[in-house]
Coordinates of C-alpha atoms and ligand atoms in Angstrom, one line a residue:
M1 CA 6.6 26.0 -29.0
M2 CA 3.1 25.8 -27.6
A3 CA 1.8 24.5 -30.8
A4 CA 4.5 21.9 -31.1
M5 CA 4.0 20.7 -27.6
R6 CA 0.3 20.4 -28.0
R7 CA 0.6 18.2 -31.0
L8 CA 2.3 15.5 -28.8
P9 CA 0.1 13.1 -26.8
V10 CA 0.7 11.8 -23.4
V11 CA 1.5 8.1 -23.7
V12 CA 0.4 5.7 -21.0
V13 CA 1.3 2.0 -20.6
L14 CA -1.2 0.1 -18.5
G15 CA -1.1 -3.6 -17.5
A16 CA -1.0 -6.0 -14.7
T17 CA 2.4 -6.6 -13.0
G18 CA 4.5 -9.0 -15.1
T19 CA 3.1 -8.1 -18.5
G20 CA 6.1 -6.1 -19.7
K21 CA 5.0 -2.5 -19.1
S22 CA 8.5 -1.2 -18.3
K23 CA 10.0 -2.9 -21.4
L24 CA 7.4 -1.4 -23.8
A25 CA 7.8 2.0 -22.2
I26 CA 11.6 2.0 -22.6
E27 CA 11.3 0.8 -26.2
L28 CA 8.7 3.5 -27.1
G29 CA 10.9 6.0 -25.2
Q30 CA 13.9 5.2 -27.3
K31 CA 12.0 5.2 -30.6
F32 CA 9.9 8.3 -30.1
N33 CA 12.2 10.5 -28.0
G34 CA 10.4 10.1 -24.8
E35 CA 10.9 10.2 -21.1
I36 CA 9.3 7.9 -18.6
I37 CA 7.3 8.9 -15.7
S38 CA 6.9 6.0 -13.3
A39 CA 3.5 5.7 -11.6
D40 CA 4.2 3.1 -9.1
S41 CA 3.5 3.7 -5.4
M42 CA 6.3 1.3 -4.3
Q43 CA 9.0 2.3 -6.8
I44 CA 8.9 5.8 -5.3
Y45 CA 11.0 4.4 -2.4
E46 CA 14.7 4.4 -2.3
G47 CA 16.3 1.0 -2.2
L48 CA 14.2 -2.1 -2.0
N49 CA 15.0 -2.8 -5.6
I50 CA 14.1 -6.4 -5.7
I51 CA 10.8 -6.4 -3.9
T52 CA 9.5 -3.4 -5.8
N53 CA 10.7 -4.9 -9.1
K54 CA 12.4 -1.7 -10.0
V55 CA 13.8 -1.0 -13.4
T56 CA 17.6 -1.5 -13.3
S57 CA 20.1 1.3 -13.6
A58 CA 21.0 -0.2 -17.0
E59 CA 17.4 0.1 -18.1
Q60 CA 17.2 3.6 -16.7
L61 CA 20.2 4.6 -18.9
Q62 CA 18.3 3.5 -22.0
C63 CA 15.7 6.1 -21.4
R64 CA 15.3 8.8 -18.8
H65 CA 13.1 7.8 -15.9
H66 CA 11.4 10.0 -13.4
L67 CA 9.9 9.5 -10.0
I68 CA 11.7 6.3 -9.1
G69 CA 13.4 6.0 -5.7
Y70 CA 12.8 9.6 -4.5
V71 CA 11.1 8.9 -1.2
N72 CA 13.0 7.7 1.9
P73 CA 11.0 4.8 3.2
F74 CA 12.1 5.4 6.8
T75 CA 11.3 9.0 7.1
N76 CA 8.4 9.5 4.7
T77 CA 5.7 7.1 5.2
S78 CA 2.7 9.2 4.4
N79 CA 3.2 9.8 0.7
T80 CA -0.1 10.4 -1.1
V81 CA -1.4 10.3 -4.6
V82 CA -1.6 14.1 -4.4
N83 CA 2.1 14.3 -3.6
F84 CA 2.7 12.1 -6.5
R85 CA 0.5 14.0 -8.9
D86 CA 2.0 17.4 -7.8
K87 CA 5.5 16.1 -8.6
A88 CA 4.5 14.4 -11.9
L89 CA 2.5 17.2 -13.6
P90 CA 5.4 19.7 -13.8
I91 CA 7.7 16.9 -15.1
I92 CA 5.2 16.1 -17.8
E93 CA 4.9 19.8 -18.7
R94 CA 8.7 20.1 -18.9
V95 CA 9.0 17.0 -21.1
F96 CA 6.4 18.5 -23.4
A97 CA 8.1 21.8 -23.5
E98 CA 11.3 20.2 -24.6
G99 CA 9.5 18.6 -27.4
R100 CA 9.7 15.2 -26.0
L101 CA 7.1 12.5 -25.4
P102 CA 6.0 11.9 -21.8
I103 CA 5.4 8.2 -21.2
I104 CA 3.5 7.3 -18.0
V105 CA 4.0 3.7 -16.9
G106 CA 3.3 1.9 -13.7
G107 CA 1.1 -0.5 -11.9
T108 CA -0.5 2.1 -9.6
N109 CA -3.5 2.8 -11.7
Y110 CA -4.9 5.3 -9.3
Y111 CA -1.7 7.4 -9.7
I112 CA -2.2 7.3 -13.5
E113 CA -5.8 8.4 -13.1
S114 CA -4.8 11.4 -11.1
L115 CA -2.6 12.5 -14.0
L116 CA -5.1 11.9 -16.8
W117 CA -8.3 13.2 -15.2
K118 CA -9.0 16.2 -13.0
F119 CA -11.2 14.6 -10.4
L120 CA -10.0 15.5 -7.0
V121 CA -11.6 18.2 -4.9
D122 CA -9.6 20.8 -3.1
P123 CA -10.6 21.3 0.5
Q124 CA -8.5 24.5 1.0
V125 CA -10.6 26.7 -1.2
H126 CA -13.7 26.1 0.9
D127 CA -12.6 28.0 4.0
K128 CA -14.2 31.2 2.9
G129 CA -17.6 30.5 4.3
P130 CA -19.7 33.2 2.6
D131 CA -18.1 32.4 -0.8
A132 CA -19.1 28.8 -0.6
K133 CA -21.2 29.2 -3.7
K134 CA -18.2 30.1 -5.6
L135 CA -16.4 26.9 -4.9
R136 CA -13.5 26.4 -7.2
M137 CA -13.2 22.7 -7.6
S138 CA -9.7 22.1 -8.4
D139 CA -8.1 18.7 -8.3
S140 CA -5.9 18.6 -5.3
C141 CA -7.8 16.9 -2.6
P142 CA -5.6 15.0 -0.2
V143 CA -5.9 11.4 -0.6
T144 CA -4.0 9.0 1.5
H145 CA -1.0 7.0 0.6
E146 CA -1.8 4.2 -1.7
S147 CA 0.6 1.4 -1.9
E148 CA -1.7 -1.1 -3.4
R149 CA -1.6 -3.7 -0.7
P150 CA -3.5 -6.8 -1.5
L151 CA -6.3 -7.9 0.7
P152 CA -5.8 -10.9 2.9
P153 CA -7.3 -14.0 1.3
G154 CA -11.0 -13.8 1.7
G155 CA -11.2 -10.1 1.7
G156 CA -10.9 -8.1 4.9
T157 CA -12.3 -4.7 4.1
S158 CA -15.8 -3.6 3.8
A159 CA -15.1 -1.1 1.1
P160 CA -12.5 -2.2 -1.4
G161 CA -12.0 0.4 -4.1
H162 CA -12.9 3.2 -1.9
P163 CA -9.7 4.9 -0.9
A164 CA -9.9 6.1 2.6
T165 CA -9.2 9.8 2.9
I166 CA -8.2 11.7 5.9
D167 CA -7.4 15.2 5.3
V168 CA -3.7 15.6 6.2
S169 CA -2.7 18.6 4.1
S170 CA -5.1 21.3 5.0
T171 CA -2.3 22.9 7.0
G172 CA -4.0 23.5 10.2
S173 CA -7.1 25.1 8.8
D174 CA -10.4 23.8 9.9
A175 CA -11.3 22.8 6.4
A176 CA -12.9 19.4 6.5
P177 CA -12.1 16.8 4.0
V178 CA -14.6 18.0 1.4
A179 CA -14.7 15.0 -0.8
D180 CA -12.9 11.8 -0.7
A181 CA -12.0 9.4 -3.4
S182 CA -15.4 7.8 -2.8
F183 CA -16.9 10.7 -4.6
E184 CA -14.3 11.3 -7.2
G185 CA -16.1 9.5 -9.9
E186 CA -18.8 7.2 -11.0
A187 CA -16.5 4.3 -10.9
A188 CA -15.3 5.2 -7.5
L189 CA -18.8 4.5 -6.2
E190 CA -18.5 1.0 -7.3
D191 CA -16.6 -1.8 -5.9
T192 CA -13.6 -1.9 -8.2
G193 CA -12.0 -4.6 -6.3
E194 CA -8.7 -2.7 -5.9
A195 CA -7.0 -3.2 -2.6
T196 CA -7.1 -0.1 -0.6
L197 CA -6.8 -1.5 2.8
D198 CA -3.5 0.1 3.4
R199 CA -4.6 3.5 2.5
G200 CA -6.9 3.5 5.3
K201 CA -4.4 1.9 7.5
V202 CA -1.6 4.2 6.6
A203 CA -3.9 7.1 7.1
Q204 CA -4.6 5.8 10.6
E205 CA -1.1 5.1 11.4
C206 CA 0.7 8.0 9.9
C207 CA -1.8 10.7 10.4
K208 CA -2.9 9.8 13.9
T209 CA -3.5 13.4 14.7
A210 CA -5.6 14.0 11.7
A211 CA -7.5 10.8 12.3
S212 CA -8.3 11.6 15.9
D213 CA -9.1 15.2 15.2
R214 CA -11.4 14.7 12.3
G215 CA -12.5 11.1 12.2
A216 CA -13.8 11.1 15.8
D217 CA -15.4 14.5 15.5
R218 CA -17.2 13.4 12.4
E219 CA -19.0 10.5 14.0
G220 CA -19.4 12.6 17.1
K221 CA -21.8 15.0 15.5
F222 CA -23.9 12.2 14.0
K223 CA -23.3 9.5 16.5
D224 CA -26.8 9.4 18.0
I225 CA -28.6 9.4 14.7
D226 CA -29.2 6.1 13.0
S227 CA -28.0 5.6 9.4
S228 CA -31.4 5.5 7.8
E229 CA -32.4 8.8 9.4
L230 CA -29.1 10.3 8.2
H231 CA -29.9 9.0 4.8
R232 CA -33.3 10.6 4.9
Q233 CA -31.7 13.9 5.9
L234 CA -29.3 13.6 3.0
T235 CA -32.2 13.0 0.6
L236 CA -33.6 16.3 1.7
V237 CA -30.5 18.3 1.1
D238 CA -28.8 16.4 -1.7
P239 CA -31.2 13.9 -3.3
V240 CA -28.8 13.2 -6.2
T241 CA -26.0 12.0 -4.0
A242 CA -28.5 10.2 -1.6
K243 CA -29.7 8.1 -4.5
K244 CA -26.3 6.8 -5.0
I245 CA -25.5 5.8 -1.4
H246 CA -27.0 2.9 0.3
P247 CA -28.8 3.9 3.6
H248 CA -26.5 1.5 5.4
N249 CA -23.3 3.2 4.1
R250 CA -23.0 5.4 7.1
R251 CA -19.5 6.6 6.3
K252 CA -20.4 8.0 2.9
I253 CA -23.7 9.5 4.1
I254 CA -21.9 11.4 6.8
R255 CA -19.3 12.7 4.4
A256 CA -21.9 13.9 2.0
L257 CA -23.8 15.6 4.9
E258 CA -20.6 17.2 6.1
V259 CA -20.0 18.7 2.7
Y260 CA -23.4 20.2 2.8
S261 CA -23.3 21.4 6.3
Q262 CA -19.9 23.1 5.9
H263 CA -20.3 24.6 2.4
G264 CA -24.0 24.9 2.1
V265 CA -23.8 23.3 -1.3
P266 CA -24.7 19.7 -2.2
L267 CA -21.8 17.5 -3.1
S268 CA -23.6 16.7 -6.3
D269 CA -23.6 20.3 -7.3
I270 CA -20.0 20.7 -6.6
L271 CA -19.2 17.7 -8.8
K272 CA -21.5 19.0 -11.5
S273 CA -19.9 22.4 -11.6
Q274 CA -16.5 20.8 -11.9
H275 CA -17.6 19.0 -15.0
A276 CA -19.5 21.9 -16.4
S277 CA -16.4 24.1 -16.1
A278 CA -14.6 21.7 -18.4
G279 CA -17.5 21.3 -20.9
G280 CA -18.4 18.0 -19.4
T281 CA -22.0 16.8 -19.0
D282 CA -23.3 15.1 -16.0
A283 CA -20.8 12.2 -15.8
L284 CA -19.1 12.0 -12.4
S285 CA -15.8 11.2 -13.8
G286 CA -13.6 14.3 -14.1
P287 CA -12.6 16.0 -17.3
V288 CA -9.5 14.8 -19.1
R289 CA -6.3 16.9 -18.4
Y290 CA -4.6 16.4 -21.8
D291 CA -6.3 16.8 -25.2
K292 CA -4.3 14.0 -26.7
T293 CA -3.7 10.7 -24.9
C294 CA -2.5 7.4 -26.2
I295 CA -3.1 4.6 -23.8
F296 CA -1.8 1.0 -24.3
W297 CA -3.0 -1.9 -22.2
I298 CA -0.6 -4.8 -22.3
Q299 CA -2.9 -7.8 -21.9
C300 CA -1.8 -11.4 -21.1
D301 CA -3.6 -14.7 -20.8
Q302 CA -4.3 -15.2 -17.1
T303 CA -2.8 -18.7 -16.8
V304 CA 0.3 -17.7 -18.6
L305 CA 0.6 -14.6 -16.4
D306 CA 0.1 -16.6 -13.2
A307 CA 2.9 -18.9 -14.1
R308 CA 5.1 -15.9 -15.1
L309 CA 4.5 -14.2 -11.8
D310 CA 5.3 -17.4 -9.8
A311 CA 8.6 -17.7 -11.7
R312 CA 9.3 -14.0 -11.0
V313 CA 9.0 -14.7 -7.2
D314 CA 11.4 -17.5 -7.5
T315 CA 13.8 -15.2 -9.4
M316 CA 13.4 -12.6 -6.7
M317 CA 14.4 -15.2 -4.1
E318 CA 17.5 -16.1 -6.2
H319 CA 18.4 -12.5 -6.4
G320 CA 18.4 -12.0 -2.7
L321 CA 14.9 -10.9 -1.8
L322 CA 15.3 -12.1 1.8
Q323 CA 18.6 -10.4 2.3
E324 CA 17.0 -7.1 1.0
L325 CA 14.1 -7.5 3.4
H326 CA 16.4 -8.5 6.3
D327 CA 18.6 -5.5 5.7
F328 CA 15.6 -3.2 5.6
H329 CA 14.2 -4.6 8.8
R330 CA 17.5 -4.3 10.6
E331 CA 18.0 -0.7 9.4
Y332 CA 14.5 0.2 10.5
R333 CA 15.0 -1.4 14.0
Q334 CA 18.3 0.6 14.4
K335 CA 16.7 3.8 13.3
M336 CA 13.7 3.3 15.5
Q337 CA 15.7 2.0 18.5
G338 CA 13.2 -0.7 19.1
D339 CA 10.1 1.4 18.8
C340 CA 9.0 -0.3 15.6
D341 CA 5.7 0.1 14.0
Y342 CA 5.1 -2.6 11.5
T343 CA 1.7 -1.3 10.6
L344 CA 3.3 1.4 8.5
G345 CA 2.5 1.3 4.8
I346 CA 5.7 -0.1 3.6
F347 CA 5.5 -3.1 5.9
Q348 CA 2.0 -3.8 4.7
S349 CA 2.9 -3.9 1.0
I350 CA 3.3 -7.0 -1.0
G351 CA 6.5 -8.8 0.0
F352 CA 6.9 -7.4 3.5
K353 CA 3.9 -8.8 5.2
E354 CA 4.2 -12.3 3.7
F355 CA 7.6 -12.6 5.2
H356 CA 6.8 -10.7 8.3
N357 CA 6.9 -13.7 10.8
Y358 CA 10.1 -15.0 9.2
L359 CA 11.8 -11.6 9.4
L360 CA 10.9 -11.1 13.0
L361 CA 12.6 -14.3 14.1
P362 CA 15.9 -13.7 15.9
E363 CA 18.6 -14.2 13.4
P364 CA 20.0 -17.5 14.8
E365 CA 16.5 -19.0 14.3
S366 CA 16.2 -18.3 10.5
D367 CA 18.0 -21.5 9.6
T368 CA 16.0 -23.8 11.9
V369 CA 13.2 -26.0 10.9
K370 CA 10.8 -23.3 12.0
G371 CA 12.7 -20.6 10.2
R372 CA 12.7 -22.6 6.9
Q373 CA 9.0 -23.4 7.3
L374 CA 8.1 -19.7 7.8
R375 CA 10.3 -18.8 4.8
D376 CA 8.7 -21.3 2.5
E377 CA 5.3 -20.2 3.7
G378 CA 6.3 -16.6 2.8
V379 CA 7.2 -17.6 -0.7
E380 CA 3.9 -19.3 -1.3
L381 CA 2.0 -16.3 0.2
L382 CA 4.0 -13.9 -1.9
K383 CA 3.1 -15.9 -5.0
L384 CA -0.5 -15.9 -4.1
A385 CA -0.6 -12.2 -3.2
T386 CA 1.1 -11.3 -6.5
R387 CA -1.3 -13.2 -8.6
Q388 CA -4.3 -11.7 -6.7
Y389 CA -2.7 -8.2 -7.1
A390 CA -2.5 -8.7 -10.9
K391 CA -6.1 -9.7 -11.1
R392 CA -7.1 -6.6 -9.2
Q393 CA -5.1 -4.4 -11.5
I394 CA -6.9 -5.8 -14.5
K395 CA -10.2 -5.3 -12.9
W396 CA -9.3 -1.7 -12.1
I397 CA -8.2 -1.1 -15.7
R398 CA -11.5 -2.4 -16.9
N399 CA -13.6 -0.5 -14.5
R400 CA -11.8 2.8 -14.4
F401 CA -10.2 3.2 -17.8
L402 CA -12.4 1.3 -20.2
K403 CA -15.8 2.0 -18.5
R404 CA -15.1 5.5 -17.6
P405 CA -18.3 7.4 -18.2
G406 CA -19.1 10.6 -20.0
P407 CA -16.8 13.0 -21.8
G408 CA -13.7 11.8 -19.9
V409 CA -13.5 8.7 -22.0
V410 CA -10.2 8.1 -23.7
P411 CA -9.4 5.3 -26.1
V412 CA -7.4 2.4 -24.8
Y413 CA -5.5 0.2 -27.3
G414 CA -4.8 -3.4 -26.5
V415 CA -1.6 -5.3 -27.2
D416 CA -0.9 -8.8 -26.1
S417 CA 2.2 -10.2 -24.4
T418 CA 1.0 -13.7 -23.7
D419 CA 3.7 -15.1 -26.0
V420 CA 6.9 -13.2 -25.2
S421 CA 8.7 -14.7 -28.1
L422 CA 6.2 -12.8 -30.3
W423 CA 6.8 -9.5 -28.5
A424 CA 8.0 -7.6 -31.5
D425 CA 5.0 -8.6 -33.6
N426 CA 2.3 -8.6 -30.9
V427 CA 3.3 -5.7 -28.7
L428 CA 6.0 -3.5 -30.0
K429 CA 5.0 -3.2 -33.6
P430 CA 1.3 -2.6 -33.0
A431 CA 2.1 0.0 -30.3
C432 CA 4.5 1.8 -32.6
D433 CA 2.0 1.8 -35.5
I434 CA -0.8 3.2 -33.2
L435 CA 1.5 5.9 -31.7
S436 CA 2.9 6.9 -35.1
A437 CA -0.7 7.4 -36.4
I438 CA -1.6 9.5 -33.4
L439 CA 1.5 11.6 -33.7
Q440 CA 0.6 12.3 -37.3
G441 CA -2.9 13.3 -36.3
E442 CA -4.4 10.2 -38.0
N443 CA -6.7 7.6 -36.7
P444 CA -4.9 4.4 -35.9
A445 CA -5.7 1.4 -38.1
V446 CA -6.9 -0.6 -35.2
L447 CA -9.9 0.2 -33.0
P448 CA -9.5 0.9 -29.3
L449 CA -10.8 -1.7 -26.9
E450 CA -14.5 -1.8 -26.1
A451 CA -15.7 -1.2 -22.6
G452 CA -17.0 -4.7 -22.4
G453 CA -19.8 -4.0 -20.0
A454 CA -22.5 -1.5 -19.3
L455 CA -21.8 1.5 -17.3
T456 CA -23.1 1.6 -13.8
E457 CA -26.5 3.2 -13.8
H458 CA -27.6 4.7 -10.6
V459 CA -31.2 3.9 -9.9
Y460 CA -32.7 3.8 -6.5
N461 CA -34.8 0.8 -5.8
V462 CA -36.4 -0.6 -2.7
C463 CA -37.6 -4.2 -2.7
D464 CA -40.9 -4.3 -0.8
V465 CA -40.9 -8.1 -1.0
C466 CA -37.6 -8.5 0.7
A467 CA -38.2 -6.4 3.8
G468 CA -37.3 -3.1 2.1
R469 CA -33.8 -3.9 1.0
V470 CA -32.3 -1.0 -0.9
F471 CA -30.4 -1.1 -4.2
T472 CA -28.6 1.8 -5.7
T473 CA -27.6 0.6 -9.1
L474 CA -29.6 -0.9 -11.9
Q475 CA -27.2 -3.8 -12.1
E476 CA -27.7 -4.7 -8.4
W477 CA -31.4 -4.3 -8.7
N478 CA -31.6 -6.6 -11.8
A479 CA -29.4 -9.1 -10.1
H480 CA -31.6 -9.0 -7.1
T481 CA -34.9 -9.4 -8.8
N482 CA -33.4 -12.4 -10.7
S483 CA -32.0 -13.9 -7.5
R484 CA -33.4 -17.1 -6.0
R485 CA -33.8 -15.4 -2.7
H486 CA -36.0 -12.7 -4.1
K487 CA -38.0 -15.2 -6.2
R488 CA -38.6 -17.3 -3.1
A489 CA -39.7 -14.3 -1.1
L490 CA -42.0 -13.3 -4.0
S491 CA -43.7 -16.6 -4.3
K492 CA -44.1 -16.9 -0.6
Q493 CA -45.7 -13.4 -0.6
R494 CA -48.0 -14.4 -3.4
K495 CA -49.1 -17.6 -1.6
Q496 CA -49.9 -15.5 1.5
L497 CA -51.8 -13.0 -0.6
R498 CA -53.8 -15.8 -2.2
K499 CA -54.5 -17.4 1.1
A500 CA -55.6 -14.0 2.5
A501 CA -57.8 -13.5 -0.6
V502 CA -59.4 -17.0 -0.1
L503 CA -60.0 -16.3 3.6
H504 CA -61.4 -13.0 2.7
S505 CA -63.8 -14.5 0.1
D506 CA -64.8 -17.2 2.7
E507 CA -65.7 -14.5 5.1
A508 CA -67.7 -12.6 2.5
Ligands
ZN601 ZN1 -36.5 -8.8 -3.3

């Protein structure tokens, strides 16, 4: 049975919201005897079918689905990617063991990553002080809830793409959060553009104890030391990590210093040993979990997708979106007996916050001029947020799947759903052909997508011309040295030097 189960790949369907992921997953599931594992941080919740765009029960009958609607949104608000992964992995093993094909599909790309790559660090194994050198780097670091909330227009967080992590699962031990998602991989050190605001927020709101116990402590110990001094200290104990962190990025510097002070081992060594243990080289991205993976990315022309997403919001409204949100708010108010906390993750997710002001109106006011105005604003905001979310998902796929560095790279095959009338030819058939080839141990006739961009190269540069500004990647450095600002500063400096030289020669 082992042999049979190892011949099967894990199938993954990626794509922005609205590209047809669920449809392709179901079709592949039916054709290839598969079961679907949903990787969607909103579809984990019970109810809320319209706003989370959940597959219908009819669709669920066409192919067995897992991990949909298993979390009560009222009682469990601190669901994490680790909870998800720990539920999903045994399901995948079971599906394999039954000789069926696991098909992972969903819009929460970070959830998918946690299944495909082993890249999370386990804090609990570090408690044994003297054995610090024998760190076993497993992949179960607690990472906070991720419900992919969009940023407000114009940004709003200083560190998009860096999931905030507050250790919530180290069961009362004094293990500090050893590593957070910021250190999980090369790509995680970049700005991937994915919205992660609510992770931090949910962490704060749902894990207040953890936050106050640990977050405050953490600054406490370093609070009188300025960031550049901390960076200098990090350079002494962990130069590899120091090179990758900007001296102003206090949060990351402190985390890296903490890893060192608590475990006596540089974070970079920890990550390196993790990769070495799986035959990896020096890439920071974790080793792959499955030896055979077949990833599809359903692509779609942006303009077409935008229009499709706008239309989907209109359909949601027709299907009773506002009623669903109303009911949810009412139930929540009843349960909380007035002690409502609308900063919780679910209320920060797409769909809730756009209608927040409308939903908080006393019911008789919903059908007034003001009510209708707030409702219409909500619709427009939801459309905007959905389009922005789709763009971030695409950026995430590019940065984290296609450009993944080192040995953890897996081929991603593109299919195109721009013209839905050509679905069978442009999406289903190519996907079936590729998967059939892989199942037969052959190379698919089409090539996987190219990364379409250079990997981030970490090089530490200081620009003496521009008052010692620091750059930690080659890309940033190149962009800077080509920037108008730098060139202006450079020519100014040259002029001054020439002037000084002239003065000097005059004196001589
Ligand atoms: Zn410069």
